[in-house]
Short mmCIF file of C-alpha atoms and ligand atoms in Angstrom, two decimals:
data_model
loop_
_atom_site.label_atom_id
_atom_site.label_comp_id
_atom_site.label_asym_id
_atom_site.label_seq_id
_atom_site.Cartn_x
_atom_site.Cartn_y
_atom_site.Cartn_z
CA MET A 257 15.23 10.60 18.56
CA ASP A 258 14.26 14.10 18.34
CA THR A 259 15.73 15.90 15.59
CA LYS A 260 18.94 18.02 16.51
CA PHE A 261 19.60 21.29 14.83
CA ILE A 262 22.77 23.01 13.97
CA PHE A 263 22.33 26.62 12.85
CA LEU A 264 25.01 28.23 10.84
CA THR A 265 25.41 32.02 10.49
CA GLY A 266 28.10 34.11 8.73
CA GLY A 267 29.76 37.13 10.06
CA VAL A 268 32.15 39.95 9.02
CA VAL A 269 31.81 39.34 5.15
CA SER A 270 30.06 37.14 2.65
CA SER A 271 31.71 34.58 0.44
CA VAL A 272 33.89 33.12 3.34
CA GLY A 273 32.77 29.65 2.19
CA LYS A 274 30.01 29.03 4.77
CA GLY A 275 28.21 26.77 2.27
CA VAL A 276 31.16 24.47 1.99
CA THR A 277 31.63 24.73 5.77
CA ALA A 278 28.10 23.52 6.11
CA ALA A 279 28.60 20.73 3.59
CA ALA A 280 31.89 19.75 5.28
CA ILE A 281 30.35 19.56 8.62
CA GLY A 282 27.61 17.44 7.21
CA ARG A 283 30.17 14.93 5.91
CA LEU A 284 31.65 14.89 9.55
CA LEU A 285 28.24 13.82 10.84
CA LYS A 286 27.51 11.26 8.02
CA GLU A 287 30.79 9.56 8.79
CA ARG A 288 29.55 9.13 12.52
CA GLY A 289 26.53 7.28 11.15
CA PHE A 290 23.79 9.98 11.42
CA LYS A 291 21.07 10.62 9.06
CA LEU A 292 21.21 14.33 8.35
CA ALA A 293 20.02 16.91 5.83
CA ILE A 294 21.25 20.44 5.27
CA GLN A 295 18.83 23.31 4.59
CA LYS A 296 19.67 26.76 3.25
CA LEU A 297 17.73 29.87 4.37
CA ASP A 298 18.10 32.59 1.69
CA PRO A 299 16.98 36.14 2.76
CA TYR A 300 16.30 37.57 -0.76
CA ILE A 301 12.68 38.20 -1.96
CA ASN A 302 12.88 35.95 -5.09
CA VAL A 303 10.73 32.76 -4.60
CA ASP A 304 13.69 30.81 -5.90
CA PRO A 305 17.00 31.68 -7.87
CA GLY A 306 15.40 30.03 -10.98
CA THR A 307 14.64 33.69 -12.30
CA MET A 308 17.82 35.11 -11.49
CA SER A 309 20.76 35.77 -13.86
CA PRO A 310 23.88 33.52 -12.98
CA TYR A 311 25.69 36.84 -12.78
CA GLN A 312 23.65 37.68 -9.74
CA HIS A 313 23.62 34.34 -8.23
CA GLY A 314 26.00 31.93 -9.76
CA GLU A 315 24.68 28.57 -10.99
CA VAL A 316 21.10 27.48 -10.39
CA PHE A 317 21.16 23.97 -8.84
CA VAL A 318 18.36 21.51 -9.52
CA LEU A 319 17.19 18.74 -7.12
CA ASP A 320 15.56 15.32 -7.89
CA ASP A 321 12.02 17.09 -7.22
CA GLY A 322 12.71 19.69 -9.70
CA ALA A 323 13.38 22.59 -7.19
CA GLU A 324 15.52 25.22 -8.54
CA THR A 325 17.93 26.17 -5.70
CA ASP A 326 20.99 27.94 -4.47
CA LEU A 327 24.24 26.61 -5.67
CA ASP A 328 25.14 25.70 -1.91
CA LEU A 329 22.72 22.66 -2.18
CA GLY A 330 25.08 21.25 -4.71
CA HIS A 331 27.93 21.47 -2.18
CA TYR A 332 25.66 19.76 0.35
CA GLU A 333 24.85 16.98 -2.06
CA ARG A 334 28.38 16.45 -3.27
CA PHE A 335 30.06 16.53 0.13
CA VAL A 336 27.57 14.39 2.05
CA ASP A 337 26.40 12.38 -1.02
CA ILE A 338 22.78 12.89 -0.21
CA SER A 339 19.76 13.98 -2.25
CA LEU A 340 17.80 16.83 -0.84
CA ASN A 341 14.30 18.08 -1.55
CA ARG A 342 12.67 21.38 -2.23
CA LEU A 343 12.13 22.22 1.58
CA CYS A 344 15.96 22.34 1.86
CA ASN A 345 15.95 25.81 0.30
CA VAL A 346 13.84 28.52 1.71
CA THR A 347 13.68 32.06 0.60
CA THR A 348 12.02 35.18 2.05
CA GLY A 349 9.85 35.15 -1.17
CA GLN A 350 8.48 31.71 -0.25
CA VAL A 351 7.69 32.55 3.15
CA TYR A 352 5.86 35.82 2.47
CA ALA A 353 4.11 34.22 -0.41
CA GLU A 354 2.67 31.57 1.93
CA VAL A 355 1.71 33.96 4.67
CA ILE A 356 -0.02 36.33 2.38
CA SER A 357 -1.92 33.50 0.73
CA LYS A 358 -3.02 32.26 4.19
CA GLU A 359 -4.13 35.71 5.08
CA ARG A 360 -6.13 36.11 1.75
CA ARG A 361 -7.94 32.64 2.59
CA GLY A 362 -8.85 34.10 5.98
CA ASP A 363 -6.79 31.59 7.92
CA TYR A 364 -5.77 34.24 10.51
CA LEU A 365 -9.34 35.09 11.60
CA GLY A 366 -8.92 38.69 11.82
CA GLY A 367 -5.51 39.02 13.25
CA THR A 368 -2.92 41.60 12.25
CA ILE A 369 -0.25 39.76 10.31
CA GLN A 370 3.26 40.64 11.49
CA VAL A 371 6.96 39.60 11.16
CA ILE A 372 6.75 38.19 14.58
CA PRO A 373 4.98 35.82 14.90
CA HIS A 374 3.63 35.07 11.48
CA ILE A 375 6.68 35.23 9.38
CA THR A 376 8.85 33.77 11.96
CA ASN A 377 6.57 30.93 12.50
CA GLU A 378 6.33 30.26 8.91
CA ILE A 379 10.07 30.09 8.86
CA LYS A 380 10.12 27.59 11.78
CA ASN A 381 7.53 25.58 10.02
CA ARG A 382 9.73 25.21 7.12
CA ILE A 383 12.58 24.13 9.24
CA HIS A 384 10.50 21.39 10.91
CA GLN A 385 9.15 20.31 7.58
CA ALA A 386 12.57 19.98 6.10
CA ALA A 387 13.69 17.81 9.18
CA ARG A 388 10.44 15.62 8.83
CA SER A 389 10.45 15.14 5.06
CA THR A 390 14.12 14.21 4.99
CA GLY A 391 13.97 12.00 8.08
CA ALA A 392 17.05 13.81 9.42
CA GLU A 393 18.16 13.09 12.82
CA ILE A 394 20.26 16.21 12.52
CA LEU A 395 19.26 19.14 10.42
CA LEU A 396 22.05 21.58 9.44
CA VAL A 397 20.63 24.97 8.80
CA GLU A 398 22.64 27.60 7.02
CA VAL A 399 21.46 31.19 6.87
CA GLY A 400 22.53 33.06 3.69
CA GLY A 401 24.12 36.40 3.92
CA THR A 402 25.89 38.15 6.87
CA VAL A 403 24.68 38.88 10.32
CA GLY A 404 23.72 42.55 10.39
CA ASP A 405 21.75 42.35 6.98
CA ILE A 406 18.25 43.79 7.47
CA GLU A 407 16.62 41.03 5.40
CA GLY A 408 18.21 38.37 7.51
CA LEU A 409 16.62 39.41 10.66
CA PRO A 410 13.41 37.44 10.56
CA PHE A 411 15.41 34.33 9.97
CA LEU A 412 17.88 34.94 12.90
CA GLU A 413 14.76 35.82 15.05
CA ALA A 414 13.36 32.27 14.20
CA LEU A 415 16.46 30.58 14.96
CA ARG A 416 16.65 32.25 18.43
CA GLN A 417 13.23 30.97 19.01
CA MET A 418 14.23 27.50 18.05
CA ARG A 419 16.73 27.07 20.77
CA GLY A 420 14.08 27.29 23.48
CA GLU A 421 11.70 25.26 21.53
CA ALA A 422 14.00 22.42 20.58
CA GLY A 423 14.84 21.95 24.23
CA ALA A 424 18.26 22.04 25.89
CA GLY A 425 20.99 20.29 24.13
CA ASN A 426 19.04 19.91 20.90
CA SER A 427 20.35 22.88 19.07
CA LEU A 428 23.83 24.51 18.50
CA TYR A 429 24.82 27.85 16.90
CA ILE A 430 27.96 27.96 14.61
CA HIS A 431 29.25 31.39 13.60
CA VAL A 432 31.59 31.49 10.51
CA THR A 433 33.63 34.65 10.42
CA TRP A 434 36.67 36.01 8.66
CA LEU A 435 40.03 37.29 10.15
CA PRO A 436 41.39 40.12 7.93
CA HIS A 437 45.05 40.28 7.43
CA ILE A 438 46.75 43.67 7.76
CA GLY A 439 49.75 43.67 5.40
CA ALA A 440 51.77 46.55 6.97
CA THR A 441 51.95 44.79 10.29
CA GLY A 442 51.37 41.08 9.09
CA GLU A 443 48.94 40.77 11.58
CA LEU A 444 45.42 38.84 11.65
CA LYS A 445 42.65 40.82 13.31
CA THR A 446 39.88 39.45 15.42
CA LYS A 447 38.00 42.77 16.07
CA PRO A 448 35.51 42.14 13.24
CA THR A 449 34.71 38.71 14.57
CA GLN A 450 34.16 40.36 18.03
CA HIS A 451 31.90 42.86 16.68
CA SER A 452 29.97 40.34 14.55
CA VAL A 453 29.45 38.22 17.48
CA ARG A 454 28.15 41.11 19.61
CA GLU A 455 25.68 41.96 16.76
CA LEU A 456 24.45 38.24 16.92
CA ARG A 457 24.19 38.52 20.72
CA SER A 458 22.20 41.76 20.50
CA ILE A 459 19.48 39.61 18.63
CA GLY A 460 19.58 36.97 21.30
CA ILE A 461 21.89 34.36 19.78
CA SER A 462 25.06 33.23 21.44
CA PRO A 463 27.39 31.32 19.20
CA ASP A 464 28.41 27.77 20.54
CA VAL A 465 31.21 27.41 18.05
CA ILE A 466 33.17 30.05 16.04
CA ILE A 467 34.71 28.95 12.81
CA ALA A 468 37.39 31.59 11.96
CA ARG A 469 38.36 31.66 8.28
CA SER A 470 41.54 33.25 7.14
CA ASP A 471 43.98 33.19 4.22
CA TYR A 472 46.85 33.01 6.59
CA PRO A 473 47.86 30.41 9.39
CA ILE A 474 46.06 31.31 12.69
CA GLU A 475 48.04 31.10 15.94
CA GLN A 476 46.50 29.38 19.02
CA GLU A 477 46.88 32.56 20.84
CA LEU A 478 44.50 34.44 18.57
CA CYS A 479 41.90 31.50 19.01
CA ASP A 480 42.19 31.90 22.67
CA LYS A 481 41.54 35.55 22.31
CA ILE A 482 38.46 35.10 20.28
CA ALA A 483 37.12 32.54 22.72
CA LEU A 484 37.85 35.06 25.55
CA PHE A 485 36.04 37.97 23.90
CA CYS A 486 33.34 35.90 22.48
CA ASP A 487 32.63 33.91 25.49
CA VAL A 488 33.02 30.35 23.91
CA GLU A 489 35.28 27.45 24.94
CA PRO A 490 38.77 27.81 23.42
CA ARG A 491 38.05 24.17 21.88
CA ALA A 492 35.09 25.92 20.06
CA VAL A 493 37.07 28.30 18.17
CA VAL A 494 38.04 26.44 14.96
CA PRO A 495 40.65 28.01 12.81
CA MET A 496 40.01 27.36 9.06
CA VAL A 497 42.71 28.49 6.81
CA THR A 498 41.79 28.67 3.13
CA ALA A 499 42.35 25.28 1.60
CA ASP A 500 43.81 24.70 -1.68
CA PHE A 501 41.15 22.22 -2.67
CA LEU A 502 37.53 22.34 -1.31
CA TYR A 503 37.33 18.69 -0.69
CA GLU A 504 40.21 19.10 2.02
CA ILE A 505 37.89 20.97 4.26
CA PRO A 506 36.12 18.03 5.92
CA LEU A 507 39.69 16.59 6.71
CA LEU A 508 40.82 19.85 8.10
CA LEU A 509 37.49 20.14 10.34
CA GLU A 510 37.97 16.56 11.47
CA GLU A 511 41.47 17.12 12.53
CA ALA A 512 40.29 20.15 14.45
CA GLY A 513 38.10 17.91 16.50
CA VAL A 514 34.85 19.43 15.13
CA GLY A 515 32.89 16.23 14.72
CA GLU A 516 33.55 15.05 18.29
CA TYR A 517 32.91 18.53 19.74
CA LEU A 518 29.54 18.79 17.89
CA LEU A 519 28.33 15.39 19.16
CA GLU A 520 29.42 16.11 22.64
CA ARG A 521 27.56 19.41 22.54
CA LEU A 522 24.36 17.44 21.25
CA GLY A 523 24.60 14.69 23.65
CA LEU A 524 25.11 12.25 21.02
CA GLN A 525 27.48 9.28 20.69
CA ALA A 526 28.95 8.33 17.27
CA ARG A 527 27.32 5.47 15.78
CA THR A 528 30.24 4.50 13.52
CA ARG A 529 33.92 5.22 13.75
CA PRO A 530 34.55 7.60 10.79
CA ASN A 531 36.21 6.08 7.85
CA TRP A 532 38.01 8.70 5.98
CA LYS A 533 40.18 6.25 3.83
CA PRO A 534 38.23 6.84 0.36
CA TRP A 535 38.03 10.68 1.04
CA GLN A 536 41.63 10.81 1.98
CA LYS A 537 42.47 8.77 -1.15
CA MET A 538 40.44 11.34 -3.26
CA VAL A 539 42.27 14.19 -1.73
CA ALA A 540 45.78 12.69 -2.17
CA GLU A 541 44.88 12.10 -5.69
CA ILE A 542 43.93 15.68 -6.03
CA ARG A 543 47.36 16.79 -4.69
CA LYS A 544 49.30 14.44 -6.94
CA PRO A 545 50.71 15.93 -10.18
CA ARG A 546 48.76 14.40 -12.90
CA PRO A 547 49.09 14.55 -16.65
CA PRO A 548 47.05 17.63 -17.83
CA VAL A 549 43.92 17.39 -20.20
CA GLN A 550 42.91 20.71 -21.63
CA ILE A 551 39.08 21.24 -21.73
CA ALA A 552 37.67 24.42 -23.31
CA LEU A 553 34.64 25.36 -21.56
CA VAL A 554 32.57 27.63 -23.95
CA GLY A 555 29.92 29.58 -22.25
CA LYS A 556 28.48 33.14 -21.86
CA TYR A 557 29.08 33.56 -18.25
CA VAL A 558 32.57 32.40 -18.07
CA GLU A 559 33.90 35.49 -16.29
CA LEU A 560 32.00 34.10 -13.29
CA HIS A 561 33.11 30.71 -12.76
CA ASP A 562 30.38 30.10 -10.09
CA ALA A 563 27.94 30.30 -12.89
CA TYR A 564 29.24 26.65 -13.78
CA MET A 565 29.89 25.26 -10.39
CA SER A 566 28.61 21.82 -10.87
CA VAL A 567 30.01 21.41 -14.45
CA ARG A 568 33.53 22.34 -12.93
CA GLU A 569 33.20 19.95 -10.13
CA ALA A 570 31.86 17.12 -12.41
CA LEU A 571 34.91 17.60 -14.63
CA ARG A 572 37.06 17.33 -11.68
CA HIS A 573 35.48 14.30 -10.29
CA ALA A 574 35.95 12.45 -13.73
CA ALA A 575 39.40 13.62 -14.06
CA LEU A 576 40.38 12.28 -10.54
CA ALA A 577 38.79 8.95 -11.35
CA ILE A 578 41.08 8.42 -14.53
CA GLY A 579 44.24 10.07 -12.92
CA VAL A 580 44.45 13.23 -15.00
CA GLU A 581 44.32 16.93 -14.34
CA GLU A 582 41.40 18.90 -15.88
CA ASN A 583 42.86 22.22 -17.21
CA ILE A 584 39.80 24.35 -18.01
CA THR A 585 40.13 27.14 -20.54
CA TRP A 586 37.26 29.42 -20.03
CA ILE A 587 36.06 30.77 -23.51
CA HIS A 588 33.57 33.28 -24.10
CA SER A 589 31.17 32.25 -26.75
CA THR A 590 30.79 35.75 -27.99
CA ASP A 591 34.44 35.73 -28.61
CA LEU A 592 34.17 32.82 -31.01
CA GLU A 593 31.65 34.73 -32.91
CA LYS A 594 34.37 37.20 -33.66
CA SER A 595 36.61 34.26 -34.41
CA ARG A 596 39.14 35.34 -31.92
CA ASP A 597 39.66 32.27 -29.87
CA LEU A 598 39.76 29.43 -32.49
CA GLU A 599 43.27 28.93 -31.28
CA ALA A 600 42.12 28.03 -27.95
CA LEU A 601 39.70 25.47 -29.43
CA ALA A 602 42.58 24.03 -31.44
CA GLN A 603 44.70 23.48 -28.20
CA ALA A 604 41.69 21.75 -26.57
CA ASP A 605 41.58 17.95 -25.80
CA GLY A 606 37.86 18.16 -25.19
CA ILE A 607 35.28 20.82 -25.77
CA LEU A 608 32.32 21.45 -23.36
CA VAL A 609 29.20 23.56 -24.03
CA PRO A 610 27.06 23.83 -20.87
CA GLY A 611 23.47 24.96 -20.44
CA GLY A 612 22.21 28.42 -21.05
CA PHE A 613 19.42 30.60 -22.09
CA GLY A 614 18.83 33.64 -24.50
CA GLU A 615 20.35 34.57 -27.67
CA ARG A 616 23.64 36.09 -26.63
CA GLY A 617 26.69 33.97 -27.66
CA ILE A 618 24.56 31.26 -29.41
CA GLU A 619 26.47 31.31 -32.73
CA GLY A 620 29.83 31.12 -30.84
CA LYS A 621 28.75 27.89 -29.15
CA ILE A 622 27.66 26.61 -32.67
CA VAL A 623 31.16 27.50 -33.90
CA ALA A 624 32.63 25.46 -31.03
CA ALA A 625 30.47 22.47 -31.82
CA ARG A 626 31.33 22.72 -35.68
CA TYR A 627 34.98 22.84 -34.53
CA ALA A 628 34.74 19.73 -32.48
CA ARG A 629 32.87 17.77 -35.12
CA GLU A 630 35.07 18.66 -38.14
CA ASN A 631 38.17 18.34 -36.11
CA ARG A 632 37.14 15.17 -34.22
CA ILE A 633 37.69 16.85 -30.78
CA PRO A 634 35.71 15.13 -28.02
CA TYR A 635 32.63 17.21 -27.42
CA LEU A 636 30.10 17.26 -24.32
CA GLY A 637 26.99 19.22 -24.68
CA LEU A 638 24.79 19.73 -21.64
CA CYS A 639 21.21 20.77 -22.31
CA LEU A 640 21.71 23.97 -24.41
CA GLY A 641 25.03 22.37 -25.54
CA MET A 642 23.17 19.16 -26.82
CA GLN A 643 20.48 21.48 -28.63
CA LEU A 644 23.30 23.53 -30.30
CA MET A 645 25.23 20.34 -31.27
CA VAL A 646 21.85 19.33 -33.01
CA VAL A 647 21.55 22.65 -34.66
CA GLU A 648 25.19 22.63 -35.88
CA PHE A 649 24.77 19.22 -37.46
CA ALA A 650 21.42 20.01 -38.98
CA ARG A 651 22.94 22.93 -40.59
CA ALA A 652 25.57 20.82 -42.25
CA VAL A 653 23.20 18.00 -43.18
CA LEU A 654 20.42 20.12 -44.62
CA GLY A 655 22.80 22.55 -46.08
CA ASP A 656 20.93 25.47 -44.50
CA GLU A 657 22.73 27.74 -42.07
CA GLU A 658 19.39 28.96 -41.04
CA ALA A 659 18.42 25.73 -39.14
CA ASN A 660 17.97 26.83 -35.61
CA SER A 661 16.22 26.56 -32.08
CA THR A 662 13.11 28.55 -32.12
CA GLU A 663 14.36 30.05 -28.80
CA PHE A 664 16.79 32.06 -30.95
CA ASP A 665 15.10 32.22 -34.32
CA PRO A 666 11.30 31.83 -34.00
CA ALA A 667 11.05 32.12 -37.84
CA THR A 668 13.72 29.51 -38.83
CA PRO A 669 12.84 27.37 -41.80
CA HIS A 670 14.04 24.31 -39.91
CA PRO A 671 13.10 24.44 -36.18
CA VAL A 672 15.23 21.36 -35.21
CA ILE A 673 14.92 22.42 -31.53
CA ASP A 674 11.43 23.80 -30.49
CA LEU A 675 9.46 24.69 -27.48
CA MET A 676 7.92 21.66 -25.58
CA PRO A 677 4.10 21.44 -26.37
CA ASP A 678 3.16 21.77 -22.70
CA GLN A 679 5.21 25.02 -22.47
CA ARG A 680 3.25 26.85 -25.02
CA GLN A 681 0.52 28.17 -22.82
CA LEU A 682 2.67 29.33 -19.86
CA THR A 683 2.96 32.92 -18.93
CA ASP A 684 4.75 32.47 -15.51
CA MET A 685 8.50 32.27 -15.90
CA GLY A 686 9.28 30.90 -12.22
CA GLY A 687 9.48 27.14 -11.74
CA THR A 688 7.56 26.27 -15.00
CA MET A 689 10.38 24.51 -17.09
CA ARG A 690 10.61 20.81 -17.27
CA LEU A 691 12.39 20.24 -14.09
CA GLY A 692 13.94 17.41 -12.00
CA LEU A 693 14.32 13.82 -12.38
CA TYR A 694 12.93 11.82 -15.44
CA PRO A 695 13.88 8.41 -16.79
CA CYS A 696 15.89 7.97 -19.86
CA ARG A 697 16.26 4.69 -21.88
CA LEU A 698 19.70 4.04 -23.56
CA GLN A 699 20.11 2.61 -26.86
CA PRO A 700 22.03 -0.70 -26.47
CA GLY A 701 25.59 -0.49 -27.88
CA SER A 702 25.59 3.40 -28.06
CA ILE A 703 28.28 5.44 -26.56
CA ALA A 704 25.91 6.47 -23.90
CA ALA A 705 24.95 2.99 -22.91
CA ARG A 706 28.53 1.90 -22.73
CA ALA A 707 29.38 4.67 -20.60
CA TYR A 708 26.52 4.11 -18.09
CA GLY A 709 26.82 0.22 -18.18
CA CYS A 710 22.95 -0.02 -17.93
CA GLU A 711 19.59 0.52 -19.85
CA GLU A 712 18.03 3.08 -17.99
CA VAL A 713 18.99 6.13 -16.07
CA GLN A 714 17.40 8.82 -14.14
CA GLU A 715 18.53 12.41 -14.61
CA ARG A 716 17.72 15.91 -13.61
CA HIS A 717 16.37 18.40 -16.09
CA ARG A 718 15.89 22.10 -16.61
CA HIS A 719 14.59 23.06 -20.11
CA ARG A 720 11.72 24.53 -22.04
CA PHE A 721 12.76 23.46 -25.46
CA GLU A 722 13.28 19.93 -27.12
CA PHE A 723 14.42 18.13 -30.25
CA LYS A 724 11.77 18.08 -32.92
CA ASN A 725 11.07 14.59 -33.95
CA ALA A 726 10.43 15.44 -37.48
CA TYR A 727 14.08 15.76 -37.99
CA ARG A 728 14.95 12.38 -36.39
CA LYS A 729 15.12 10.29 -39.70
CA VAL A 730 17.09 12.89 -41.66
CA LEU A 731 19.77 13.35 -39.06
CA GLU A 732 19.78 9.68 -38.23
CA ASP A 733 20.45 8.93 -41.81
CA ALA A 734 23.33 11.28 -41.75
CA GLY A 735 24.97 9.56 -38.65
CA MET A 736 23.38 11.13 -35.59
CA ARG A 737 22.13 8.60 -33.08
CA PHE A 738 19.51 9.38 -30.58
CA SER A 739 20.78 7.05 -27.96
CA GLY A 740 18.69 8.18 -24.88
CA LEU A 741 14.97 8.51 -25.28
CA SER A 742 12.21 9.06 -22.66
CA PRO A 743 10.44 5.69 -21.98
CA ASP A 744 7.59 6.52 -24.30
CA GLY A 745 10.16 7.12 -27.12
CA ARG A 746 9.00 10.62 -27.63
CA LEU A 747 11.61 12.83 -26.22
CA VAL A 748 15.21 12.95 -27.23
CA GLU A 749 17.30 12.87 -24.09
CA ILE A 750 20.83 12.00 -25.67
CA ALA A 751 22.21 12.65 -29.07
CA GLU A 752 25.61 11.28 -30.28
CA LEU A 753 27.66 11.09 -33.52
CA ALA A 754 28.31 7.51 -34.71
CA ASP A 755 31.41 8.60 -36.80
CA HIS A 756 33.33 10.68 -34.19
CA PRO A 757 35.62 9.82 -31.27
CA PHE A 758 33.03 11.34 -28.73
CA MET A 759 30.44 13.92 -29.54
CA LEU A 760 27.51 13.59 -27.18
CA GLY A 761 25.02 15.90 -25.85
CA THR A 762 22.35 15.42 -23.27
CA GLN A 763 19.00 17.26 -22.81
CA PHE A 764 19.39 16.68 -18.97
CA HIS A 765 22.20 18.05 -16.72
CA PRO A 766 24.39 15.01 -15.66
CA GLU A 767 26.45 17.52 -13.64
CA PHE A 768 24.02 17.70 -10.82
CA LEU A 769 24.41 14.02 -9.98
CA SER A 770 28.24 13.79 -10.12
CA ARG A 771 29.87 13.26 -6.65
CA PRO A 772 33.58 13.23 -5.76
CA THR A 773 33.73 9.57 -5.00
CA ARG A 774 31.04 8.72 -7.57
CA PRO A 775 31.92 10.62 -10.73
CA HIS A 776 29.32 10.87 -13.32
CA PRO A 777 29.72 8.05 -16.23
CA LEU A 778 29.26 10.54 -18.99
CA PHE A 779 31.82 13.03 -17.80
CA VAL A 780 34.27 10.09 -17.28
CA ALA A 781 33.67 8.76 -20.85
CA PHE A 782 34.20 12.34 -22.03
CA MET A 783 37.32 12.79 -19.95
CA GLN A 784 38.66 9.51 -21.17
CA ALA A 785 38.12 10.40 -24.90
CA ALA A 786 39.77 13.91 -24.18
CA ARG A 787 42.66 12.03 -22.56
CA GLU A 788 43.07 9.87 -25.41
CA ARG A 789 43.41 12.89 -27.69
CA ALA A 790 45.93 14.47 -25.41
CA ASP A 791 47.99 11.26 -25.25
CA SER A 792 48.00 11.08 -29.07
CA ARG A 793 49.39 14.66 -29.42
N1 LIG B 932 17.42 27.30 -23.17
C1 LIG B 932 17.45 25.94 -23.30
C2 LIG B 932 15.92 25.44 -22.94
O1 LIG B 932 15.17 26.07 -22.24
C3 LIG B 932 18.37 25.12 -22.65
C4 LIG B 932 18.15 25.27 -21.21
C5 LIG B 932 19.40 24.84 -20.42
O2 LIG B 932 20.45 24.69 -20.95
N2 LIG B 932 19.32 24.53 -19.14
O3 LIG B 932 15.57 24.32 -23.44
#
């Protein structure tokens, strides 16, 4: 079968949950037995978000193949339970870099290189490559930003051209908009949606489906009005009221008949009857009151929860799996440096230190690790959180508070964490870390091996620094176990403390592989330990 395309654009305002909508639609199609992939087109000029501050862009999500991507790819993978590849996140930066390098090679034989057709052709190439490389029968393509953005225009033009090229009935445009609520009259307004559809039309795209987001219930009358003014069938206007929980959205869209409608418009028959039972069970579980477990998340971007999107989701998946509710206290690591928030640590049933870069707040995270170790509070360290757990332990064992990672103190007398040898010569910052899936062998009988229930795992990485093996023996003698190693034994992937209820750190990022119906074993083990602490109090 030829690939079918579903294009998603956004209107009115950004941050209306277009990414989650795409992910949820993906689920509807998967439930009907189709092989699909989801691609995000990001109009910014960075080649990827890997070099961007989480404050700018939220979390950087990492794929199996090591691509550093937009956090929406995390939603796609979690909702659909698929693994995507680097072609599934395209940016203006990538497109221009490719076109310019072709021009320098002389590939265009004297032509004048222009946005249309050269840039738009490159965008279309990447859409087709994503479809081919994933073997998708249906490719969902989400365009970042909002219709009307100058930088999004070449992408929209490429999508416009795709309709004709894909052939009749092989493509579909979904426009996700926002209905503002006017407090004084208690009304929802459709005018911005009408304007945004007009804007889309002016560049030659007529939406087939409009998903209208709102914080308030949307009357049928309003949907009919949108249908009339925007020239779509009334059935094709889908009201989407803000859900309490993200994972409810596929069920809401299913109920609104979106799955059937999309197939009908694409001329497809469902191959399987959707089986929503496991998903419904998960959502019912989310809605149930569950005993709370307090998790202190100690980071430096805590004002922006999106910076820890996958960590938060992985905690939720694990909590659901064992029937507790994760209550996250967001702790700013710099606050711990001023000793302000130790009380919050004392209240915690579990302490989590996620990944991060740069010096700010490092000592605060070490305070958290020390507090967890000394007070026997379950601790999970992810990447930087593992490195700092090692630094803290080394400081205690060696009796030298100057032990450190060379990332933060290049002159430390005890560089227990140091730059990886193959990182030393690098000058480019983008895409040069140790990235993506690598195998890790587990030490039989360790906490990690018991959690996973197997001997070897594959996990996703994103780091430049590593544990320095010269310190293995002295730390091992003091009770640290290096329970996960690369198969050649050279690289420490997991460290854990033997004499502690649960103190474990991973050099990799387990959060990227956690799924709502397949929680990550290490998060489950951590949550279980936290629960035991909560129960004992
Ligand atoms: N800054 C550390 C390193 O580069 C940790 C990276 C991370 O937490 N993702 O190794």
